[in-house]
């Protein structure tokens, strides 16, 4: 995968491992589409907040330049190890975590698990050199909504971040094809959670879940149901707990298969 690093932008470190947006020589050099729907997360005035955990300094530099060069995304902090990553997760508010699986002092899968405990509504996207289906499926089980293979063309990092934060998924094309092929030859296994060991969803929670399944963001759901965005997120957390899932995609899939929608 070939990356183009802009020579007119530099990262300005600040205390605590955070980074400021680079100053472009001219406003037109900021990347991003000229038209970005107002209902989508990732507006120039309120960019998607991203944290990055990768022990490869070159990869961090590449990703940093892409994220800070797009007005819709903002890199708020980064770490180079599992230990630093845990501290970063506990100290920062963010919307999406980009995480490598092969960290020098641990496994990125454990960080996904930890992140979903501390920030259950945040999205996790794996960036890894490992392209096998087993690692990808395990990441998805833990709540990840993206898996990007290093050095494989898939678009760009801001695009991946915007896809997952707006209810989609971002998977390297070759890996996605292999996962689909695998699913075609695998019978669906019964889900380990039965109706006897989970609470029923309330009427309001079902309304929220249906809106999530329709692709609406938390803000849009709040407007439709005339409740605050914070209340919507509280309902989503309760849905996660009751259905014992870790992402919107898992919640919708679980509910669809069991007639809860």
PDB file of C-alpha atoms in Angstrom:
ATOM      1  CA  UNK A   1       0.000   0.000   0.000  1.00  0.00           C
ATOM      2  CA  UNK A   2       1.495   3.311  -0.991  1.00  0.00           C
ATOM      3  CA  UNK A   3       0.907   6.264   1.270  1.00  0.00           C
ATOM      4  CA  UNK A   4       1.473   9.890   0.389  1.00  0.00           C
ATOM      5  CA  UNK A   5       2.665  11.949   3.348  1.00  0.00           C
ATOM      6  CA  UNK A   6       2.156  15.661   2.899  1.00  0.00           C
ATOM      7  CA  UNK A   7       5.348  17.655   3.260  1.00  0.00           C
ATOM      8  CA  UNK A   8       3.566  20.872   4.258  1.00  0.00           C
ATOM      9  CA  UNK A   9       2.115  19.526   7.500  1.00  0.00           C
ATOM     10  CA  UNK A  10       3.810  18.719  10.777  1.00  0.00           C
ATOM     11  CA  UNK A  11       2.505  17.202  13.981  1.00  0.00           C
ATOM     12  CA  UNK A  12       2.695  19.399  17.051  1.00  0.00           C
ATOM     13  CA  UNK A  13       2.919  17.279  20.213  1.00  0.00           C
ATOM     14  CA  UNK A  14       1.297  18.551  23.368  1.00  0.00           C
ATOM     15  CA  UNK A  15       1.543  17.240  26.952  1.00  0.00           C
ATOM     16  CA  UNK A  16      -0.086  13.888  27.575  1.00  0.00           C
ATOM     17  CA  UNK A  17       0.665  12.367  24.180  1.00  0.00           C
ATOM     18  CA  UNK A  18      -1.966  14.310  22.264  1.00  0.00           C
ATOM     19  CA  UNK A  19      -1.388  15.964  18.916  1.00  0.00           C
ATOM     20  CA  UNK A  20      -2.730  19.145  17.354  1.00  0.00           C
ATOM     21  CA  UNK A  21      -4.054  19.375  13.818  1.00  0.00           C
ATOM     22  CA  UNK A  22      -1.296  20.349  11.349  1.00  0.00           C
ATOM     23  CA  UNK A  23      -1.501  23.801   9.804  1.00  0.00           C
ATOM     24  CA  UNK A  24      -2.064  23.621   6.051  1.00  0.00           C
ATOM     25  CA  UNK A  25      -0.379  26.179   3.808  1.00  0.00           C
ATOM     26  CA  UNK A  26      -3.767  26.947   2.274  1.00  0.00           C
ATOM     27  CA  UNK A  27      -7.326  25.957   3.358  1.00  0.00           C
ATOM     28  CA  UNK A  28      -7.881  24.122   0.092  1.00  0.00           C
ATOM     29  CA  UNK A  29      -5.152  21.655   1.067  1.00  0.00           C
ATOM     30  CA  UNK A  30      -7.340  20.187   3.788  1.00  0.00           C
ATOM     31  CA  UNK A  31      -8.754  16.939   2.483  1.00  0.00           C
ATOM     32  CA  UNK A  32     -12.348  15.728   2.609  1.00  0.00           C
ATOM     33  CA  UNK A  33     -15.330  15.921   0.286  1.00  0.00           C
ATOM     34  CA  UNK A  34     -16.825  19.288  -0.620  1.00  0.00           C
ATOM     35  CA  UNK A  35     -20.249  17.952   0.376  1.00  0.00           C
ATOM     36  CA  UNK A  36     -20.648  15.924   3.578  1.00  0.00           C
ATOM     37  CA  UNK A  37     -24.238  15.258   4.752  1.00  0.00           C
ATOM     38  CA  UNK A  38     -25.034  17.146   7.932  1.00  0.00           C
ATOM     39  CA  UNK A  39     -26.724  14.126   9.520  1.00  0.00           C
ATOM     40  CA  UNK A  40     -23.517  12.069   9.480  1.00  0.00           C
ATOM     41  CA  UNK A  41     -20.971  12.079  12.289  1.00  0.00           C
ATOM     42  CA  UNK A  42     -17.728  13.764  11.319  1.00  0.00           C
ATOM     43  CA  UNK A  43     -18.494  17.405  10.641  1.00  0.00           C
ATOM     44  CA  UNK A  44     -15.654  19.949  10.214  1.00  0.00           C
ATOM     45  CA  UNK A  45     -16.722  21.711  13.416  1.00  0.00           C
ATOM     46  CA  UNK A  46     -17.088  18.456  15.338  1.00  0.00           C
ATOM     47  CA  UNK A  47     -14.680  15.846  13.953  1.00  0.00           C
ATOM     48  CA  UNK A  48     -14.675  12.183  14.933  1.00  0.00           C
ATOM     49  CA  UNK A  49     -12.197  11.726  17.771  1.00  0.00           C
ATOM     50  CA  UNK A  50      -9.678   8.953  17.174  1.00  0.00           C
ATOM     51  CA  UNK A  51      -7.024   7.259  19.309  1.00  0.00           C
ATOM     52  CA  UNK A  52      -4.243   5.217  17.737  1.00  0.00           C
ATOM     53  CA  UNK A  53      -2.302   2.341  19.306  1.00  0.00           C
ATOM     54  CA  UNK A  54       0.484   0.852  17.197  1.00  0.00           C
ATOM     55  CA  UNK A  55       4.119   0.044  18.019  1.00  0.00           C
ATOM     56  CA  UNK A  56       5.278   0.819  14.460  1.00  0.00           C
ATOM     57  CA  UNK A  57       6.414   4.499  14.403  1.00  0.00           C
ATOM     58  CA  UNK A  58       6.241   4.719  10.603  1.00  0.00           C
ATOM     59  CA  UNK A  59       2.666   3.419  10.557  1.00  0.00           C
ATOM     60  CA  UNK A  60       1.675   5.862  13.294  1.00  0.00           C
ATOM     61  CA  UNK A  61       3.152   8.719  11.262  1.00  0.00           C
ATOM     62  CA  UNK A  62       1.267   7.665   8.122  1.00  0.00           C
ATOM     63  CA  UNK A  63      -2.042   7.315   9.934  1.00  0.00           C
ATOM     64  CA  UNK A  64      -1.530  10.560  11.866  1.00  0.00           C
ATOM     65  CA  UNK A  65      -1.003  12.569   8.684  1.00  0.00           C
ATOM     66  CA  UNK A  66      -4.113  11.114   7.060  1.00  0.00           C
ATOM     67  CA  UNK A  67      -6.375  11.683  10.063  1.00  0.00           C
ATOM     68  CA  UNK A  68      -5.118  15.195  10.825  1.00  0.00           C
ATOM     69  CA  UNK A  69      -5.316  16.145   7.162  1.00  0.00           C
ATOM     70  CA  UNK A  70      -9.067  15.514   7.037  1.00  0.00           C
ATOM     71  CA  UNK A  71     -11.394  18.027   8.722  1.00  0.00           C
ATOM     72  CA  UNK A  72     -13.850  15.245   9.581  1.00  0.00           C
ATOM     73  CA  UNK A  73     -11.430  13.313  11.800  1.00  0.00           C
ATOM     74  CA  UNK A  74      -9.065  14.293  14.588  1.00  0.00           C
ATOM     75  CA  UNK A  75      -6.333  12.232  16.237  1.00  0.00           C
ATOM     76  CA  UNK A  76      -6.558  13.083  19.931  1.00  0.00           C
ATOM     77  CA  UNK A  77      -3.925  10.685  21.312  1.00  0.00           C
ATOM     78  CA  UNK A  78      -1.661   7.812  20.383  1.00  0.00           C
ATOM     79  CA  UNK A  79       0.303   5.067  22.116  1.00  0.00           C
ATOM     80  CA  UNK A  80       3.035   2.602  21.167  1.00  0.00           C
ATOM     81  CA  UNK A  81       2.396  -0.254  23.601  1.00  0.00           C
ATOM     82  CA  UNK A  82      -0.329  -2.143  25.390  1.00  0.00           C
ATOM     83  CA  UNK A  83       0.518  -0.490  28.698  1.00  0.00           C
ATOM     84  CA  UNK A  84       0.374   2.993  27.182  1.00  0.00           C
ATOM     85  CA  UNK A  85      -2.788   2.005  25.344  1.00  0.00           C
ATOM     86  CA  UNK A  86      -4.635   1.061  28.538  1.00  0.00           C
ATOM     87  CA  UNK A  87      -3.685   4.407  30.092  1.00  0.00           C
ATOM     88  CA  UNK A  88      -4.765   6.262  26.953  1.00  0.00           C
ATOM     89  CA  UNK A  89      -8.147   4.488  26.896  1.00  0.00           C
ATOM     90  CA  UNK A  90      -8.833   5.323  30.531  1.00  0.00           C
ATOM     91  CA  UNK A  91      -7.781   8.988  30.268  1.00  0.00           C
ATOM     92  CA  UNK A  92      -9.286  10.134  26.946  1.00  0.00           C
ATOM     93  CA  UNK A  93     -12.739  10.537  25.451  1.00  0.00           C
ATOM     94  CA  UNK A  94     -12.890   9.257  21.869  1.00  0.00           C
ATOM     95  CA  UNK A  95     -15.190   7.784  19.245  1.00  0.00           C
ATOM     96  CA  UNK A  96     -12.942   5.309  17.399  1.00  0.00           C
ATOM     97  CA  UNK A  97      -9.855   3.329  18.392  1.00  0.00           C
ATOM     98  CA  UNK A  98      -7.395   2.152  15.742  1.00  0.00           C
ATOM     99  CA  UNK A  99      -5.347  -0.678  17.240  1.00  0.00           C
ATOM    100  CA  UNK A 100      -2.653  -3.070  16.069  1.00  0.00           C
ATOM    101  CA  UNK A 101      -2.905  -6.680  17.239  1.00  0.00           C
ATOM    102  CA  UNK A 102       0.832  -7.299  17.562  1.00  0.00           C
ATOM    103  CA  UNK A 103       2.028  -4.953  20.284  1.00  0.00           C
ATOM    104  CA  UNK A 104       5.421  -5.504  21.860  1.00  0.00           C
ATOM    105  CA  UNK A 105       4.046  -6.073  25.350  1.00  0.00           C
ATOM    106  CA  UNK A 106       0.687  -7.633  24.587  1.00  0.00           C
ATOM    107  CA  UNK A 107      -2.178  -8.370  22.203  1.00  0.00           C
ATOM    108  CA  UNK A 108      -4.433  -5.701  20.754  1.00  0.00           C
ATOM    109  CA  UNK A 109      -7.424  -8.006  21.202  1.00  0.00           C
ATOM    110  CA  UNK A 110      -7.103  -7.489  24.949  1.00  0.00           C
ATOM    111  CA  UNK A 111      -7.221  -3.728  24.404  1.00  0.00           C
ATOM    112  CA  UNK A 112     -10.455  -4.078  22.404  1.00  0.00           C
ATOM    113  CA  UNK A 113     -11.935  -6.027  25.296  1.00  0.00           C
ATOM    114  CA  UNK A 114     -10.788  -3.369  27.783  1.00  0.00           C
ATOM    115  CA  UNK A 115     -11.982  -0.491  25.595  1.00  0.00           C
ATOM    116  CA  UNK A 116     -15.478  -1.957  25.319  1.00  0.00           C
ATOM    117  CA  UNK A 117     -15.639  -2.049  29.121  1.00  0.00           C
ATOM    118  CA  UNK A 118     -14.514   1.571  29.590  1.00  0.00           C
ATOM    119  CA  UNK A 119     -16.125   3.078  26.446  1.00  0.00           C
ATOM    120  CA  UNK A 120     -18.894   0.676  25.340  1.00  0.00           C
ATOM    121  CA  UNK A 121     -20.167   3.000  22.594  1.00  0.00           C
ATOM    122  CA  UNK A 122     -16.749   3.602  21.015  1.00  0.00           C
ATOM    123  CA  UNK A 123     -15.832   1.730  17.833  1.00  0.00           C
ATOM    124  CA  UNK A 124     -12.707  -0.395  17.408  1.00  0.00           C
ATOM    125  CA  UNK A 125     -10.873  -0.917  14.119  1.00  0.00           C
ATOM    126  CA  UNK A 126      -7.988  -3.372  13.887  1.00  0.00           C
ATOM    127  CA  UNK A 127      -4.931  -2.443  11.822  1.00  0.00           C
ATOM    128  CA  UNK A 128      -2.749  -5.519  11.493  1.00  0.00           C
ATOM    129  CA  UNK A 129      -0.261  -7.378   9.316  1.00  0.00           C
ATOM    130  CA  UNK A 130      -2.145 -10.594  10.116  1.00  0.00           C
ATOM    131  CA  UNK A 131      -4.775 -11.387   7.494  1.00  0.00           C
ATOM    132  CA  UNK A 132      -6.114 -14.715   8.773  1.00  0.00           C
ATOM    133  CA  UNK A 133      -9.812 -15.120   9.383  1.00  0.00           C
ATOM    134  CA  UNK A 134      -9.377 -16.392  12.951  1.00  0.00           C
ATOM    135  CA  UNK A 135      -7.931 -13.104  14.225  1.00  0.00           C
ATOM    136  CA  UNK A 136     -10.576 -11.122  12.349  1.00  0.00           C
ATOM    137  CA  UNK A 137     -13.459 -13.194  13.707  1.00  0.00           C
ATOM    138  CA  UNK A 138     -12.106 -12.968  17.246  1.00  0.00           C
ATOM    139  CA  UNK A 139     -11.841  -9.185  16.919  1.00  0.00           C
ATOM    140  CA  UNK A 140     -15.450  -8.999  15.704  1.00  0.00           C
ATOM    141  CA  UNK A 141     -16.596 -11.204  18.597  1.00  0.00           C
ATOM    142  CA  UNK A 142     -15.019  -8.706  20.991  1.00  0.00           C
ATOM    143  CA  UNK A 143     -16.925  -5.859  19.341  1.00  0.00           C
ATOM    144  CA  UNK A 144     -14.622  -4.543  16.599  1.00  0.00           C
ATOM    145  CA  UNK A 145     -16.370  -3.157  13.506  1.00  0.00           C
ATOM    146  CA  UNK A 146     -13.350  -2.927  11.222  1.00  0.00           C
ATOM    147  CA  UNK A 147     -10.277  -4.936  10.250  1.00  0.00           C
ATOM    148  CA  UNK A 148      -7.673  -3.364   7.998  1.00  0.00           C
ATOM    149  CA  UNK A 149      -4.660  -5.314   6.756  1.00  0.00           C
ATOM    150  CA  UNK A 150      -1.477  -3.268   6.620  1.00  0.00           C
ATOM    151  CA  UNK A 151       0.031  -2.682   3.170  1.00  0.00           C
ATOM    152  CA  UNK A 152      -3.232  -3.604   1.448  1.00  0.00           C
ATOM    153  CA  UNK A 153      -5.209  -1.025  -0.497  1.00  0.00           C
ATOM    154  CA  UNK A 154      -8.618  -0.272   1.060  1.00  0.00           C
ATOM    155  CA  UNK A 155      -9.153   3.458   0.735  1.00  0.00           C
ATOM    156  CA  UNK A 156      -7.795   5.563   3.570  1.00  0.00           C
ATOM    157  CA  UNK A 157      -7.905   5.745   7.329  1.00  0.00           C
ATOM    158  CA  UNK A 158     -10.323   8.700   7.624  1.00  0.00           C
ATOM    159  CA  UNK A 159     -12.741   6.813   5.366  1.00  0.00           C
ATOM    160  CA  UNK A 160     -12.517   3.728   7.577  1.00  0.00           C
ATOM    161  CA  UNK A 161     -13.102   5.790  10.727  1.00  0.00           C
ATOM    162  CA  UNK A 162     -16.116   7.557   9.225  1.00  0.00           C
ATOM    163  CA  UNK A 163     -17.607   4.287   8.027  1.00  0.00           C
ATOM    164  CA  UNK A 164     -17.622   2.620  11.444  1.00  0.00           C
ATOM    165  CA  UNK A 165     -18.708   5.667  13.440  1.00  0.00           C
ATOM    166  CA  UNK A 166     -21.724   6.081  11.154  1.00  0.00           C
ATOM    167  CA  UNK A 167     -22.959   2.531  11.639  1.00  0.00           C
ATOM    168  CA  UNK A 168     -21.004   0.739   8.914  1.00  0.00           C
ATOM    169  CA  UNK A 169     -18.009  -1.598   8.860  1.00  0.00           C
ATOM    170  CA  UNK A 170     -14.588  -1.327   7.254  1.00  0.00           C
ATOM    171  CA  UNK A 171     -12.813  -4.511   6.200  1.00  0.00           C
ATOM    172  CA  UNK A 172      -9.924  -4.929   3.771  1.00  0.00           C
ATOM    173  CA  UNK A 173     -11.578  -6.228   0.538  1.00  0.00           C
ATOM    174  CA  UNK A 174      -9.554  -9.448   0.200  1.00  0.00           C
ATOM    175  CA  UNK A 175     -10.247 -10.406   3.803  1.00  0.00           C
ATOM    176  CA  UNK A 176     -13.943  -9.526   3.488  1.00  0.00           C
ATOM    177  CA  UNK A 177     -14.230 -11.846   0.465  1.00  0.00           C
ATOM    178  CA  UNK A 178     -12.601 -14.688   2.371  1.00  0.00           C
ATOM    179  CA  UNK A 179     -14.853 -14.165   5.377  1.00  0.00           C
ATOM    180  CA  UNK A 180     -17.932 -14.257   3.156  1.00  0.00           C
ATOM    181  CA  UNK A 181     -16.698 -17.456   1.509  1.00  0.00           C
ATOM    182  CA  UNK A 182     -16.144 -18.980   4.926  1.00  0.00           C
ATOM    183  CA  UNK A 183     -19.616 -18.021   6.132  1.00  0.00           C
ATOM    184  CA  UNK A 184     -21.186 -19.603   3.047  1.00  0.00           C
ATOM    185  CA  UNK A 185     -19.766 -22.964   4.096  1.00  0.00           C
ATOM    186  CA  UNK A 186     -20.502 -22.707   7.797  1.00  0.00           C
ATOM    187  CA  UNK A 187     -23.830 -23.513   9.401  1.00  0.00           C
ATOM    188  CA  UNK A 188     -25.014 -20.963  11.930  1.00  0.00           C
ATOM    189  CA  UNK A 189     -24.271 -22.203  15.426  1.00  0.00           C
ATOM    190  CA  UNK A 190     -26.852 -21.679  18.168  1.00  0.00           C
ATOM    191  CA  UNK A 191     -26.249 -18.537  20.169  1.00  0.00           C
ATOM    192  CA  UNK A 192     -24.999 -19.300  23.715  1.00  0.00           C
ATOM    193  CA  UNK A 193     -27.325 -16.739  25.311  1.00  0.00           C
ATOM    194  CA  UNK A 194     -30.901 -17.939  25.695  1.00  0.00           C
ATOM    195  CA  UNK A 195     -34.048 -16.028  26.581  1.00  0.00           C
ATOM    196  CA  UNK A 196     -33.930 -17.537  30.094  1.00  0.00           C
ATOM    197  CA  UNK A 197     -30.654 -15.842  31.049  1.00  0.00           C
ATOM    198  CA  UNK A 198     -31.278 -12.316  29.723  1.00  0.00           C
ATOM    199  CA  UNK A 199     -33.662  -9.521  30.597  1.00  0.00           C
ATOM    200  CA  UNK A 200     -36.389  -8.552  28.169  1.00  0.00           C
ATOM    201  CA  UNK A 201     -35.956  -5.313  26.279  1.00  0.00           C
ATOM    202  CA  UNK A 202     -38.301  -2.515  27.261  1.00  0.00           C
ATOM    203  CA  UNK A 203     -40.595  -0.924  24.704  1.00  0.00           C
ATOM    204  CA  UNK A 204     -38.357   2.133  24.451  1.00  0.00           C
ATOM    205  CA  UNK A 205     -35.237  -0.024  24.048  1.00  0.00           C
ATOM    206  CA  UNK A 206     -36.920  -1.884  21.191  1.00  0.00           C
ATOM    207  CA  UNK A 207     -37.724   1.455  19.539  1.00  0.00           C
ATOM    208  CA  UNK A 208     -34.085   2.511  19.861  1.00  0.00           C
ATOM    209  CA  UNK A 209     -32.830  -0.837  18.551  1.00  0.00           C
ATOM    210  CA  UNK A 210     -35.140  -0.637  15.529  1.00  0.00           C
ATOM    211  CA  UNK A 211     -33.793   2.823  14.764  1.00  0.00           C
ATOM    212  CA  UNK A 212     -30.223   1.533  15.110  1.00  0.00           C
ATOM    213  CA  UNK A 213     -31.063  -1.296  12.702  1.00  0.00           C
ATOM    214  CA  UNK A 214     -32.399   1.304  10.243  1.00  0.00           C
ATOM    215  CA  UNK A 215     -28.989   3.007  10.295  1.00  0.00           C
ATOM    216  CA  UNK A 216     -29.829   6.105  12.317  1.00  0.00           C
ATOM    217  CA  UNK A 217     -27.156   7.768  14.467  1.00  0.00           C
ATOM    218  CA  UNK A 218     -27.727   8.456  18.180  1.00  0.00           C
ATOM    219  CA  UNK A 219     -28.501  12.101  17.437  1.00  0.00           C
ATOM    220  CA  UNK A 220     -31.061  11.207  14.784  1.00  0.00           C
ATOM    221  CA  UNK A 221     -32.688   8.638  17.076  1.00  0.00           C
ATOM    222  CA  UNK A 222     -32.969  11.255  19.807  1.00  0.00           C
ATOM    223  CA  UNK A 223     -34.676  13.671  17.418  1.00  0.00           C
ATOM    224  CA  UNK A 224     -37.115  11.015  16.203  1.00  0.00           C
ATOM    225  CA  UNK A 225     -38.041   9.864  19.723  1.00  0.00           C
ATOM    226  CA  UNK A 226     -37.810  13.355  21.247  1.00  0.00           C
ATOM    227  CA  UNK A 227     -35.206  12.350  23.819  1.00  0.00           C
ATOM    228  CA  UNK A 228     -31.613  13.505  24.339  1.00  0.00           C
ATOM    229  CA  UNK A 229     -28.641  11.904  22.619  1.00  0.00           C
ATOM    230  CA  UNK A 230     -27.302  10.969  26.059  1.00  0.00           C
ATOM    231  CA  UNK A 231     -30.550   9.134  26.866  1.00  0.00           C
ATOM    232  CA  UNK A 232     -30.279   7.262  23.561  1.00  0.00           C
ATOM    233  CA  UNK A 233     -26.753   6.160  24.418  1.00  0.00           C
ATOM    234  CA  UNK A 234     -27.932   5.021  27.854  1.00  0.00           C
ATOM    235  CA  UNK A 235     -30.604   2.864  26.188  1.00  0.00           C
ATOM    236  CA  UNK A 236     -27.974   1.432  23.827  1.00  0.00           C
ATOM    237  CA  UNK A 237     -25.720   0.535  26.778  1.00  0.00           C
ATOM    238  CA  UNK A 238     -28.659  -1.251  28.430  1.00  0.00           C
ATOM    239  CA  UNK A 239     -29.383  -3.109  25.179  1.00  0.00           C
ATOM    240  CA  UNK A 240     -25.752  -4.243  25.020  1.00  0.00           C
ATOM    241  CA  UNK A 241     -25.959  -5.492  28.607  1.00  0.00           C
ATOM    242  CA  UNK A 242     -29.256  -7.330  28.188  1.00  0.00           C
ATOM    243  CA  UNK A 243     -28.350  -8.982  24.897  1.00  0.00           C
ATOM    244  CA  UNK A 244     -24.745  -9.555  26.036  1.00  0.00           C
ATOM    245  CA  UNK A 245     -23.264  -7.999  22.905  1.00  0.00           C
ATOM    246  CA  UNK A 246     -20.583  -5.358  22.344  1.00  0.00           C
ATOM    247  CA  UNK A 247     -21.499  -3.463  19.202  1.00  0.00           C
ATOM    248  CA  UNK A 248     -24.505  -2.102  17.323  1.00  0.00           C
ATOM    249  CA  UNK A 249     -23.985  -4.653  14.563  1.00  0.00           C
ATOM    250  CA  UNK A 250     -24.017  -7.533  17.067  1.00  0.00           C
ATOM    251  CA  UNK A 251     -27.131  -6.159  18.778  1.00  0.00           C
ATOM    252  CA  UNK A 252     -29.022  -5.851  15.490  1.00  0.00           C
ATOM    253  CA  UNK A 253     -27.931  -9.312  14.321  1.00  0.00           C
ATOM    254  CA  UNK A 254     -28.908 -10.919  17.632  1.00  0.00           C
ATOM    255  CA  UNK A 255     -32.291  -9.206  17.733  1.00  0.00           C
ATOM    256  CA  UNK A 256     -33.056  -9.959  14.076  1.00  0.00           C
ATOM    257  CA  UNK A 257     -32.393 -13.678  14.493  1.00  0.00           C
ATOM    258  CA  UNK A 258     -34.633 -13.851  17.568  1.00  0.00           C
ATOM    259  CA  UNK A 259     -37.549 -11.767  16.364  1.00  0.00           C
ATOM    260  CA  UNK A 260     -36.959  -8.843  18.714  1.00  0.00           C
ATOM    261  CA  UNK A 261     -37.198  -6.251  15.919  1.00  0.00           C
TER     262      UNK A 261
END
